[in-house]
Amino acid sequence: MGSLQSAKFTKTAHCKLPPANLFSYLRYPMNSNIIIAIDGYSSCGKSTLAKALAKKLHFIYVDSGAMYRAVALYFLRHNIDLHNHGQITEALKNIHLNFHSRDYETHITLNDEEVSEEIRLMPVSESVSAVSAIREVRVEMVKQQQRMGKSKNIVMDGRDIGTVVFPDAQVKLFMTADPKIRAERRYKELLPKNPDITLEEVFENLAHRDYQDTTREESPLVRAEDAIILDNTDLTPDEQLQFALDRVEPFMI
């Protein structure tokens, strides 16, 4: 992560927020198939940014990470051996994922069961990188993701959206942040439902996931050559939203 050339801007020079209505015209795309791909490390706020962008632009938000988490949850529930390709292939035939919107939030269902909260718990977090590294899993999820982007304006976040899923996406962002800051953010998110968890556990989990994500053979986490790096270590959600909106603007009326 340290080798990446950062595009972090100072708050005073580049992140001052515009009037609330400045980007109101951005809801009108120049065409009906704009794709915004957001990749990056775990707990960098990819989902926060993607959701905010989708809401602001009236695009559809597709949480690819939630899809892999839902697969990991199914595998855990059914004791799928991650080294048994026959079991994996059969399991994938029985996994049906859907997204739906409720109260301005995107929720995911696994075989019609709402699992948006359960997939964020530590057992799934500990296994999702290994599950997402399996070729059969990635092939099936990429197929589903690409179908979603054929005729809709979407914002999708994940690990390989700008490199594998949508290499021709109009806007590509690669998000990163200081590992300690990422761990603190994730710890605060997990603590209410995992009161026994420690910051050290979260930090080690993120470090392990970074290693798995960047070194796996199948679709490793890398920055697309044309992706803009967004280091949000010192940025608020509103500031990173403006950063992204500035990059989307050329594709809107």
Coordinates of N, CA and C in Angstrom, one line a residue:
M1 N 0.8 -1.2 0.0 CA 0.0 0.0 0.0 C 0.8 1.3 0.0
G2 N 2.0 1.2 0.7 CA 2.9 2.3 0.7 C 3.5 2.7 -0.6
S3 N 3.5 1.8 -1.6 CA 4.1 2.1 -2.9 C 3.1 2.9 -3.8
L4 N 1.9 3.0 -3.4 CA 0.9 3.8 -4.2 C 1.2 5.3 -4.1
Q5 N 1.0 6.0 -5.2 CA 1.2 7.4 -5.2 C -0.1 8.0 -4.7
S6 N -0.1 8.7 -3.6 CA -1.4 9.2 -3.0 C -1.9 10.4 -3.7
A7 N -3.2 10.5 -3.7 CA -3.9 11.7 -4.3 C -4.6 12.4 -3.2
K8 N -4.2 12.3 -1.9 CA -4.9 12.9 -0.8 C -4.7 14.4 -0.9
F9 N -5.8 15.1 -0.8 CA -5.9 16.5 -0.8 C -6.0 17.1 0.6
T10 N -5.6 18.3 0.7 CA -5.8 19.0 2.0 C -7.2 19.5 2.1
K11 N -7.7 19.6 3.3 CA -9.1 20.0 3.4 C -9.3 21.5 2.9
T12 N -8.4 22.3 3.2 CA -8.6 23.7 2.9 C -8.5 24.0 1.4
A13 N -7.6 23.3 0.7 CA -7.3 23.6 -0.7 C -8.3 22.9 -1.6
H14 N -8.7 21.7 -1.3 CA -9.4 20.9 -2.2 C -10.7 20.3 -1.7
C15 N -11.0 20.3 -0.4 CA -12.1 19.6 0.1 C -13.1 20.5 0.7
K16 N -13.1 21.8 0.5 CA -14.1 22.6 1.0 C -15.4 22.3 0.3
L17 N -16.5 22.1 1.1 CA -17.7 21.6 0.5 C -18.4 22.8 -0.2
P18 N -19.1 22.4 -1.4 CA -19.8 23.4 -2.1 C -21.2 23.6 -1.6
P19 N -21.9 24.6 -2.0 CA -23.3 24.8 -1.6 C -24.1 23.5 -1.8
A20 N -25.1 23.2 -1.0 CA -25.8 22.0 -1.1 C -26.4 21.7 -2.4
N21 N -26.8 22.7 -3.2 CA -27.4 22.5 -4.5 C -26.5 22.5 -5.7
L22 N -25.2 22.6 -5.5 CA -24.3 22.8 -6.6 C -24.3 21.6 -7.5
F23 N -24.4 20.4 -6.9 CA -24.4 19.2 -7.7 C -25.7 18.6 -8.1
S24 N -26.8 19.4 -7.9 CA -28.1 18.9 -8.1 C -28.3 18.5 -9.6
Y25 N -27.6 19.1 -10.5 CA -27.8 18.7 -11.9 C -27.1 17.4 -12.2
L26 N -26.3 16.9 -11.3 CA -25.6 15.6 -11.6 C -26.5 14.4 -11.7
R27 N -27.8 14.6 -11.3 CA -28.7 13.5 -11.4 C -29.0 13.1 -12.8
Y28 N -28.7 13.9 -13.8 CA -29.0 13.7 -15.2 C -27.8 13.2 -16.0
P29 N -27.6 11.9 -16.2 CA -26.5 11.4 -16.9 C -26.5 11.6 -18.4
M30 N -25.4 11.7 -19.0 CA -25.3 11.9 -20.5 C -25.8 10.7 -21.2
N31 N -25.7 9.5 -20.6 CA -26.2 8.3 -21.2 C -26.8 7.4 -20.1
S32 N -27.3 6.3 -20.4 CA -28.1 5.5 -19.5 C -27.2 4.3 -19.0
N33 N -25.9 4.4 -19.1 CA -25.1 3.2 -18.7 C -23.8 3.7 -18.2
I34 N -23.8 4.5 -17.1 CA -22.6 5.0 -16.5 C -22.2 4.1 -15.3
I35 N -21.0 3.7 -15.3 CA -20.5 2.8 -14.2 C -19.4 3.5 -13.4
I36 N -19.6 3.5 -12.1 CA -18.6 4.1 -11.2 C -18.0 2.9 -10.4
A37 N -16.7 2.6 -10.6 CA -16.1 1.5 -9.9 C -15.2 2.0 -8.8
I38 N -15.4 1.4 -7.6 CA -14.7 1.8 -6.4 C -14.0 0.6 -5.8
D39 N -12.7 0.6 -5.9 CA -11.9 -0.5 -5.3 C -11.1 0.0 -4.2
G40 N -10.5 -0.9 -3.4 CA -9.6 -0.5 -2.3 C -9.6 -1.5 -1.2
Y41 N -8.8 -1.1 -0.2 CA -8.6 -2.0 1.0 C -9.8 -2.1 1.9
S42 N -9.8 -3.1 2.7 CA -10.9 -3.3 3.7 C -11.0 -2.1 4.6
S43 N -12.2 -1.7 5.0 CA -12.5 -0.7 6.0 C -11.9 0.7 5.6
C44 N -11.9 1.0 4.3 CA -11.5 2.3 3.8 C -12.7 3.2 3.5
G45 N -13.9 2.7 3.8 CA -15.1 3.5 3.6 C -15.6 3.4 2.2
K46 N -15.3 2.3 1.5 CA -15.8 2.2 0.1 C -17.3 2.1 0.0
S47 N -17.9 1.4 0.9 CA -19.4 1.3 0.9 C -20.0 2.6 1.3
T48 N -19.4 3.3 2.2 CA -20.0 4.6 2.6 C -20.0 5.6 1.5
L49 N -18.9 5.6 0.7 CA -18.8 6.5 -0.4 C -19.7 6.0 -1.5
A50 N -19.8 4.7 -1.8 CA -20.6 4.2 -2.9 C -22.1 4.5 -2.6
K51 N -22.5 4.3 -1.4 CA -23.9 4.5 -1.1 C -24.2 6.0 -1.2
A52 N -23.3 6.9 -0.8 CA -23.6 8.3 -0.9 C -23.7 8.8 -2.3
L53 N -22.8 8.2 -3.1 CA -22.8 8.6 -4.6 C -24.0 8.1 -5.2
A54 N -24.4 6.9 -5.0 CA -25.6 6.3 -5.6 C -26.9 7.1 -5.2
K55 N -26.9 7.5 -3.9 CA -28.1 8.3 -3.5 C -28.1 9.7 -4.1
K56 N -26.9 10.3 -4.2 CA -26.8 11.7 -4.8 C -27.1 11.7 -6.3
L57 N -26.7 10.7 -7.0 CA -26.8 10.6 -8.4 C -28.0 9.8 -8.9
H58 N -28.8 9.2 -7.9 CA -29.9 8.4 -8.3 C -29.5 7.2 -9.1
F59 N -28.3 6.6 -8.8 CA -27.8 5.4 -9.4 C -28.2 4.2 -8.5
I60 N -27.9 3.0 -9.0 CA -28.1 1.8 -8.2 C -26.8 1.5 -7.6
Y61 N -26.9 1.2 -6.3 CA -25.7 0.8 -5.5 C -25.6 -0.7 -5.5
V62 N -24.5 -1.3 -5.9 CA -24.3 -2.8 -5.9 C -23.1 -3.0 -5.0
D63 N -23.3 -3.6 -3.8 CA -22.2 -3.9 -2.9 C -21.6 -5.3 -3.2
S64 N -20.6 -5.3 -4.0 CA -20.0 -6.6 -4.4 C -19.4 -7.3 -3.2
G65 N -18.9 -6.6 -2.2 CA -18.3 -7.2 -1.0 C -19.4 -8.0 -0.2
A66 N -20.6 -7.4 -0.2 CA -21.7 -8.1 0.5 C -22.0 -9.4 -0.2
M67 N -21.9 -9.4 -1.5 CA -22.2 -10.6 -2.2 C -21.2 -11.7 -1.8
Y68 N -19.9 -11.4 -1.7 CA -18.9 -12.4 -1.3 C -19.1 -12.8 0.2
R69 N -19.5 -11.8 1.0 CA -19.8 -12.1 2.4 C -21.0 -13.1 2.5
A70 N -22.0 -12.9 1.7 CA -23.2 -13.8 1.7 C -22.8 -15.2 1.3
V71 N -21.9 -15.3 0.3 CA -21.4 -16.6 -0.1 C -20.7 -17.3 1.1
A72 N -19.8 -16.5 1.7 CA -19.0 -17.0 2.8 C -20.0 -17.4 4.0
L73 N -21.0 -16.7 4.2 CA -22.0 -17.1 5.2 C -22.7 -18.4 4.9
Y74 N -23.1 -18.6 3.6 CA -23.7 -19.8 3.2 C -22.7 -21.0 3.4
F75 N -21.5 -20.8 3.0 CA -20.5 -21.8 3.1 C -20.3 -22.2 4.6
L76 N -20.2 -21.2 5.5 CA -20.1 -21.5 6.9 C -21.3 -22.3 7.5
R77 N -22.5 -21.8 7.1 CA -23.7 -22.5 7.6 C -23.7 -24.0 7.1
H78 N -23.2 -24.2 5.9 CA -23.4 -25.6 5.3 C -22.0 -26.4 5.4
N79 N -21.1 -25.8 6.1 CA -19.8 -26.5 6.3 C -19.2 -26.9 5.0
I80 N -19.1 -26.0 4.0 CA -18.5 -26.3 2.7 C -17.0 -26.3 2.9
D81 N -16.4 -27.3 2.4 CA -14.9 -27.5 2.4 C -14.4 -26.6 1.3
L82 N -13.6 -25.6 1.6 CA -13.1 -24.7 0.7 C -12.0 -25.3 -0.3
H83 N -11.6 -26.5 0.0 CA -10.7 -27.2 -0.9 C -11.4 -28.3 -1.8
N84 N -12.7 -28.4 -1.6 CA -13.5 -29.4 -2.3 C -14.3 -28.6 -3.4
H85 N -13.7 -28.7 -4.6 CA -14.3 -27.9 -5.7 C -15.7 -28.5 -6.1
G86 N -15.9 -29.7 -5.9 CA -17.2 -30.3 -6.2 C -18.3 -29.7 -5.2
Q87 N -18.0 -29.7 -3.9 CA -18.9 -29.1 -3.0 C -19.2 -27.6 -3.3
I88 N -18.1 -26.9 -3.7 CA -18.3 -25.5 -4.0 C -19.2 -25.2 -5.2
T89 N -18.9 -26.0 -6.2 CA -19.7 -25.9 -7.4 C -21.2 -26.2 -7.1
E90 N -21.5 -27.2 -6.4 CA -22.9 -27.5 -6.1 C -23.5 -26.4 -5.2
A91 N -22.7 -25.9 -4.2 CA -23.2 -24.9 -3.3 C -23.6 -23.6 -4.1
L92 N -22.8 -23.3 -5.0 CA -23.1 -22.0 -5.8 C -24.4 -22.1 -6.6
K93 N -24.8 -23.3 -7.0 CA -26.0 -23.5 -7.7 C -27.2 -23.2 -6.8
N94 N -27.0 -23.2 -5.5 CA -28.1 -23.0 -4.5 C -28.1 -21.7 -3.9
I95 N -27.2 -20.8 -4.4 CA -27.1 -19.5 -3.8 C -27.7 -18.4 -4.7
H96 N -28.7 -17.8 -4.2 CA -29.4 -16.7 -5.0 C -29.4 -15.4 -4.2
L97 N -28.7 -14.4 -4.7 CA -28.5 -13.2 -4.1 C -29.3 -12.1 -4.8
N98 N -29.9 -11.2 -3.9 CA -30.6 -10.0 -4.5 C -30.4 -8.8 -3.6
F99 N -30.5 -7.7 -4.2 CA -30.4 -6.4 -3.5 C -31.8 -5.7 -3.5
H100 N -32.1 -5.1 -2.4 CA -33.3 -4.3 -2.4 C -33.1 -3.1 -1.5
S101 N -33.9 -2.0 -1.8 CA -33.7 -0.8 -1.1 C -34.8 -0.6 0.0
R102 N -34.5 -0.2 1.2 CA -35.4 0.1 2.2 C -34.9 1.2 3.1
D103 N -35.7 2.2 3.3 CA -35.3 3.4 4.1 C -34.0 4.0 3.6
Y104 N -33.9 4.1 2.2 CA -32.7 4.7 1.6 C -31.4 3.9 1.8
E105 N -31.6 2.6 2.3 CA -30.4 1.8 2.5 C -30.6 0.5 1.6
T106 N -29.4 0.0 1.1 CA -29.4 -1.2 0.3 C -29.2 -2.4 1.2
H107 N -30.1 -3.4 1.0 CA -30.0 -4.6 1.8 C -29.8 -5.8 0.9
I108 N -29.2 -6.8 1.4 CA -28.9 -8.0 0.6 C -29.7 -9.2 1.2
T109 N -30.2 -10.0 0.3 CA -30.9 -11.3 0.7 C -30.1 -12.5 0.2
L110 N -30.0 -13.5 1.0 CA -29.5 -14.8 0.6 C -30.6 -15.8 0.6
N111 N -30.9 -16.2 -0.6 CA -32.1 -17.1 -0.8 C -33.3 -16.6 0.0
D112 N -33.6 -15.3 -0.3 CA -34.8 -14.5 0.2 C -34.7 -14.3 1.7
E113 N -33.5 -14.5 2.4 CA -33.4 -14.2 3.8 C -32.5 -12.9 3.9
E114 N -33.0 -12.0 4.7 CA -32.2 -10.8 4.9 C -31.0 -11.1 5.8
V115 N -29.8 -10.8 5.2 CA -28.6 -11.2 6.0 C -27.6 -10.0 6.1
S116 N -28.1 -8.8 5.9 CA -27.2 -7.6 5.8 C -26.4 -7.4 7.1
E117 N -27.0 -7.7 8.2 CA -26.2 -7.6 9.5 C -25.4 -8.8 9.8
E118 N -25.9 -10.0 9.5 CA -25.1 -11.2 9.9 C -23.8 -11.3 9.1
I119 N -23.8 -10.8 7.8 CA -22.6 -10.9 7.0 C -21.5 -10.0 7.5
R120 N -21.8 -9.1 8.4 CA -20.8 -8.1 8.9 C -20.1 -8.6 10.2
L121 N -20.5 -9.8 10.7 CA -20.0 -10.3 12.0 C -18.6 -10.9 11.7
M122 N -17.8 -11.0 12.8 CA -16.4 -11.5 12.7 C -16.2 -12.9 12.0
P123 N -17.1 -13.9 12.3 CA -16.9 -15.2 11.6 C -16.8 -15.0 10.1
V124 N -17.7 -14.2 9.6 CA -17.7 -14.0 8.1 C -16.5 -13.2 7.7
S125 N -16.2 -12.2 8.5 CA -15.0 -11.4 8.1 C -13.7 -12.2 8.1
E126 N -13.6 -13.2 8.9 CA -12.4 -14.0 9.0 C -12.4 -15.0 7.8
S127 N -13.5 -15.3 7.2 CA -13.4 -16.3 6.1 C -13.7 -15.7 4.7
V128 N -14.1 -14.5 4.6 CA -14.5 -13.9 3.3 C -13.4 -13.8 2.3
S129 N -12.2 -13.5 2.8 CA -11.1 -13.3 1.9 C -10.7 -14.7 1.2
A130 N -10.7 -15.8 2.0 CA -10.4 -17.1 1.5 C -11.5 -17.5 0.5
V131 N -12.8 -17.2 0.9 CA -13.9 -17.6 0.0 C -13.8 -16.8 -1.3
S132 N -13.5 -15.5 -1.2 CA -13.5 -14.7 -2.4 C -12.3 -15.0 -3.3
A133 N -11.3 -15.7 -2.8 CA -10.2 -16.1 -3.6 C -10.4 -17.3 -4.5
I134 N -11.5 -18.0 -4.2 CA -11.8 -19.2 -5.0 C -12.3 -18.9 -6.4
R135 N -11.7 -19.5 -7.4 CA -12.0 -19.1 -8.8 C -13.5 -19.3 -9.1
E136 N -14.1 -20.4 -8.7 CA -15.5 -20.7 -9.0 C -16.4 -19.6 -8.5
V137 N -16.1 -19.2 -7.3 CA -16.9 -18.2 -6.6 C -16.8 -16.9 -7.4
R138 N -15.6 -16.5 -7.7 CA -15.4 -15.2 -8.4 C -16.0 -15.2 -9.8
V139 N -15.9 -16.3 -10.5 CA -16.5 -16.4 -11.8 C -18.0 -16.2 -11.7
E140 N -18.7 -16.8 -10.8 CA -20.1 -16.7 -10.6 C -20.5 -15.3 -10.2
M141 N -19.8 -14.7 -9.2 CA -20.2 -13.4 -8.8 C -19.9 -12.3 -9.9
V142 N -18.8 -12.5 -10.6 CA -18.6 -11.5 -11.7 C -19.7 -11.6 -12.8
K143 N -20.2 -12.7 -13.1 CA -21.3 -12.9 -14.0 C -22.5 -12.1 -13.5
Q144 N -22.8 -12.3 -12.3 CA -24.0 -11.6 -11.7 C -23.8 -10.1 -11.7
Q145 N -22.6 -9.6 -11.4 CA -22.3 -8.2 -11.3 C -22.3 -7.6 -12.7
Q146 N -21.8 -8.3 -13.7 CA -21.8 -7.7 -15.1 C -23.2 -7.6 -15.6
R147 N -24.1 -8.6 -15.3 CA -25.5 -8.5 -15.7 C -26.1 -7.2 -15.1
M148 N -25.8 -6.9 -13.9 CA -26.4 -5.7 -13.3 C -26.0 -4.4 -14.0
G149 N -24.8 -4.4 -14.6 CA -24.2 -3.2 -15.2 C -24.5 -3.0 -16.6
K150 N -25.3 -3.9 -17.2 CA -25.5 -3.9 -18.7 C -26.4 -2.8 -19.1
S151 N -27.4 -2.4 -18.3 CA -28.4 -1.5 -18.8 C -28.8 -0.4 -17.7
K152 N -27.9 -0.3 -16.6 CA -28.3 0.6 -15.6 C -27.1 1.5 -15.2
N153 N -27.4 2.6 -14.6 CA -26.3 3.4 -14.1 C -26.0 2.9 -12.6
I154 N -24.8 2.5 -12.4 CA -24.5 1.8 -11.1 C -23.3 2.4 -10.5
V155 N -23.2 2.2 -9.2 CA -22.0 2.4 -8.4 C -21.7 1.1 -7.7
M156 N -20.5 0.6 -8.0 CA -20.2 -0.7 -7.4 C -18.8 -0.6 -6.7
D157 N -18.7 -1.2 -5.5 CA -17.5 -1.2 -4.8 C -17.0 -2.6 -4.5
G158 N -15.7 -2.8 -4.4 CA -15.1 -4.1 -4.2 C -13.6 -4.1 -4.2
R159 N -13.1 -5.2 -4.8 CA -11.6 -5.4 -4.9 C -11.1 -5.4 -6.3
D160 N -12.0 -5.8 -7.2 CA -11.6 -6.0 -8.6 C -12.6 -5.4 -9.6
I161 N -13.3 -4.4 -9.2 CA -14.4 -3.8 -10.0 C -13.8 -3.1 -11.2
G162 N -12.8 -2.3 -11.0 CA -12.2 -1.6 -12.1 C -11.2 -2.3 -12.9
T163 N -10.8 -3.5 -12.5 CA -9.8 -4.3 -13.2 C -10.4 -5.5 -13.9
V164 N -11.4 -6.1 -13.3 CA -11.9 -7.4 -13.8 C -13.4 -7.2 -14.2
V165 N -14.2 -6.7 -13.3 CA -15.7 -6.7 -13.5 C -16.0 -5.7 -14.6
F166 N -15.5 -4.4 -14.4 CA -15.8 -3.4 -15.3 C -14.6 -2.6 -15.7
P167 N -13.7 -3.2 -16.5 CA -12.4 -2.5 -16.9 C -12.7 -1.3 -17.7
D168 N -13.9 -1.1 -18.3 CA -14.2 0.0 -19.1 C -15.0 1.0 -18.4
A169 N -15.1 0.9 -17.1 CA -15.9 1.9 -16.3 C -15.5 3.3 -16.5
Q170 N -16.5 4.2 -16.6 CA -16.1 5.6 -16.9 C -15.3 6.3 -15.8
V171 N -15.7 5.9 -14.5 CA -15.0 6.5 -13.4 C -14.5 5.4 -12.5
K172 N -13.2 5.4 -12.2 CA -12.6 4.4 -11.3 C -11.8 5.1 -10.2
L173 N -12.2 4.7 -8.9 CA -11.5 5.2 -7.8 C -10.8 4.0 -7.0
F174 N -9.7 4.3 -6.4 CA -9.0 3.3 -5.6 C -8.8 3.9 -4.2
M175 N -9.4 3.3 -3.2 CA -9.4 3.9 -1.9 C -8.4 3.3 -1.0
T176 N -7.8 4.1 -0.2 CA -6.8 3.6 0.8 C -6.8 4.5 2.0
A177 N -6.2 4.1 3.1 CA -6.1 4.9 4.3 C -5.1 4.3 5.2
D178 N -4.7 5.0 6.2 CA -3.7 4.5 7.1 C -4.3 3.3 7.8
P179 N -3.5 2.2 7.9 CA -4.0 0.9 8.5 C -4.5 1.1 9.9
K180 N -3.9 1.9 10.7 CA -4.4 2.2 12.1 C -5.8 2.8 12.1
I181 N -5.9 3.8 11.2 CA -7.2 4.5 11.1 C -8.3 3.5 10.6
R182 N -7.9 2.7 9.7 CA -8.9 1.7 9.2 C -9.3 0.7 10.3
A183 N -8.4 0.3 11.1 CA -8.7 -0.6 12.2 C -9.6 0.1 13.2
E184 N -9.3 1.3 13.5 CA -10.1 2.0 14.5 C -11.6 2.2 14.0
R185 N -11.7 2.5 12.7 CA -13.1 2.6 12.2 C -13.8 1.3 12.2
R186 N -13.2 0.2 11.9 CA -13.8 -1.1 11.9 C -14.1 -1.5 13.3
Y187 N -13.3 -1.2 14.2 CA -13.5 -1.6 15.6 C -14.7 -0.9 16.2
K188 N -14.9 0.4 15.9 CA -16.1 1.1 16.3 C -17.4 0.6 15.7
E189 N -17.2 0.1 14.5 CA -18.4 -0.5 13.8 C -18.8 -1.8 14.4
L190 N -17.8 -2.6 14.8 CA -18.1 -4.0 15.3 C -18.4 -4.0 16.8
L191 N -17.9 -3.1 17.5 CA -18.0 -3.1 19.0 C -19.5 -3.3 19.5
P192 N -20.5 -2.5 19.0 CA -21.8 -2.7 19.6 C -22.4 -4.1 19.5
K193 N -22.0 -4.9 18.5 CA -22.5 -6.2 18.4 C -21.5 -7.3 18.8
N194 N -20.3 -6.8 19.0 CA -19.2 -7.8 19.4 C -18.5 -7.1 20.6
P195 N -19.1 -7.1 21.8 CA -18.5 -6.3 22.9 C -17.2 -6.9 23.4
D196 N -16.9 -8.1 23.1 CA -15.6 -8.7 23.6 C -14.5 -8.6 22.6
I197 N -14.7 -8.0 21.5 CA -13.7 -7.8 20.5 C -12.7 -6.8 20.9
T198 N -11.4 -6.9 20.5 CA -10.4 -5.9 20.8 C -9.9 -5.3 19.6
L199 N -9.3 -4.1 19.7 CA -8.8 -3.3 18.6 C -7.6 -4.1 18.0
E200 N -6.8 -4.8 18.8 CA -5.7 -5.6 18.3 C -6.2 -6.7 17.3
E201 N -7.3 -7.4 17.7 CA -7.9 -8.4 16.9 C -8.3 -7.9 15.5
V202 N -9.0 -6.7 15.5 CA -9.4 -6.1 14.3 C -8.3 -5.7 13.4
F203 N -7.2 -5.1 14.0 CA -6.0 -4.7 13.3 C -5.4 -5.9 12.6
E204 N -5.3 -7.0 13.4 CA -4.6 -8.3 12.8 C -5.5 -8.9 11.7
N205 N -6.8 -8.8 11.9 CA -7.7 -9.3 10.9 C -7.6 -8.5 9.6
L206 N -7.5 -7.2 9.7 CA -7.4 -6.4 8.5 C -6.0 -6.6 7.8
A207 N -5.0 -6.8 8.6 CA -3.7 -7.0 8.0 C -3.7 -8.4 7.3
H208 N -4.3 -9.4 7.9 CA -4.4 -10.7 7.2 C -5.2 -10.6 5.9
R209 N -6.3 -9.9 6.0 CA -7.1 -9.7 4.8 C -6.4 -9.0 3.7
D210 N -5.6 -7.9 4.1 CA -4.9 -7.2 3.1 C -3.9 -8.1 2.4
Y211 N -3.2 -9.0 3.1 CA -2.3 -9.9 2.6 C -3.0 -10.9 1.6
Q212 N -4.1 -11.5 2.1 CA -4.8 -12.4 1.2 C -5.3 -11.7 0.0
D213 N -5.9 -10.5 0.1 CA -6.5 -9.8 -1.0 C -5.4 -9.5 -2.1
T214 N -4.2 -9.1 -1.7 CA -3.2 -8.6 -2.6 C -2.3 -9.7 -3.2
T215 N -2.4 -10.9 -2.5 CA -1.5 -12.0 -3.0 C -2.2 -13.2 -3.6
R216 N -3.5 -13.1 -3.5 CA -4.3 -14.3 -4.1 C -4.0 -14.4 -5.6
E217 N -4.2 -15.6 -6.1 CA -3.9 -15.9 -7.5 C -5.1 -15.4 -8.3
E218 N -6.3 -15.5 -7.9 CA -7.5 -15.2 -8.6 C -7.9 -13.7 -8.3
S219 N -7.8 -12.8 -9.3 CA -8.2 -11.4 -9.2 C -7.7 -10.8 -8.0
P220 N -6.4 -10.6 -7.8 CA -5.8 -10.0 -6.6 C -6.2 -8.5 -6.6
L221 N -6.2 -7.9 -5.4 CA -6.4 -6.5 -5.3 C -5.3 -5.7 -5.8
V222 N -5.5 -5.0 -6.9 CA -4.5 -4.1 -7.5 C -5.2 -2.8 -8.0
R223 N -4.5 -1.8 -8.1 CA -5.1 -0.5 -8.6 C -5.1 -0.6 -10.2
A224 N -6.2 -0.3 -10.8 CA -6.2 -0.2 -12.2 C -5.4 1.0 -12.6
E225 N -4.7 0.9 -13.8 CA -3.8 2.0 -14.2 C -4.5 3.3 -14.3
D226 N -5.8 3.3 -14.7 CA -6.5 4.6 -14.9 C -7.4 5.0 -13.7
A227 N -7.2 4.3 -12.5 CA -7.9 4.6 -11.3 C -7.3 5.7 -10.6
I228 N -8.1 6.6 -10.0 CA -7.7 7.7 -9.2 C -7.6 7.3 -7.8
I229 N -6.5 7.5 -7.1 CA -6.3 7.1 -5.7 C -7.0 8.2 -4.8
L230 N -7.7 7.7 -3.9 CA -8.4 8.5 -2.9 C -7.9 8.0 -1.5
D231 N -7.0 8.7 -0.9 CA -6.6 8.4 0.5 C -7.5 9.3 1.4
N232 N -8.3 8.6 2.1 CA -9.3 9.3 3.0 C -8.9 9.3 4.5
T233 N -7.6 9.1 4.8 CA -7.1 9.0 6.1 C -7.6 10.2 6.9
D234 N -7.6 11.4 6.3 CA -7.9 12.6 7.0 C -9.2 13.3 6.5
L235 N -10.0 12.6 5.7 CA -11.1 13.1 5.1 C -12.4 12.7 5.8
T236 N -13.4 13.5 5.8 CA -14.7 13.2 6.3 C -15.5 12.5 5.2
P237 N -16.6 11.9 5.5 CA -17.5 11.3 4.4 C -17.9 12.4 3.4
D238 N -18.2 13.6 3.9 CA -18.7 14.6 3.0 C -17.5 15.1 2.1
E239 N -16.3 15.1 2.6 CA -15.2 15.6 1.8 C -14.8 14.5 0.7
Q240 N -14.9 13.3 1.1 CA -14.6 12.3 0.0 C -15.7 12.2 -1.0
L241 N -16.9 12.5 -0.6 CA -18.0 12.5 -1.5 C -17.8 13.6 -2.6
Q242 N -17.4 14.8 -2.2 CA -17.1 15.8 -3.1 C -16.0 15.4 -4.1
F243 N -15.0 14.8 -3.5 CA -13.8 14.4 -4.3 C -14.3 13.5 -5.5
A244 N -15.2 12.5 -5.1 CA -15.8 11.6 -6.2 C -16.7 12.3 -7.1
L245 N -17.6 13.2 -6.6 CA -18.5 14.0 -7.5 C -17.7 14.8 -8.5
D246 N -16.6 15.3 -8.1 CA -15.8 16.1 -9.1 C -15.3 15.2 -10.3
R247 N -15.1 13.9 -10.0 CA -14.6 13.0 -11.1 C -15.8 12.5 -11.9
V248 N -17.0 12.5 -11.4 CA -18.1 12.1 -12.1 C -18.7 13.2 -13.0
E249 N -18.5 14.4 -12.6 CA -19.1 15.6 -13.3 C -18.9 15.6 -14.8
P250 N -17.7 15.2 -15.4 CA -17.6 15.3 -16.8 C -18.5 14.3 -17.6
F251 N -19.1 13.4 -16.9 CA -20.0 12.4 -17.6 C -21.4 12.7 -17.4
M252 N -21.7 13.8 -16.8 CA -23.1 14.2 -16.5 C -23.4 15.5 -17.3
I253 N -24.7 15.7 -17.6 CA -25.1 16.9 -18.3 C -25.0 18.1 -17.3

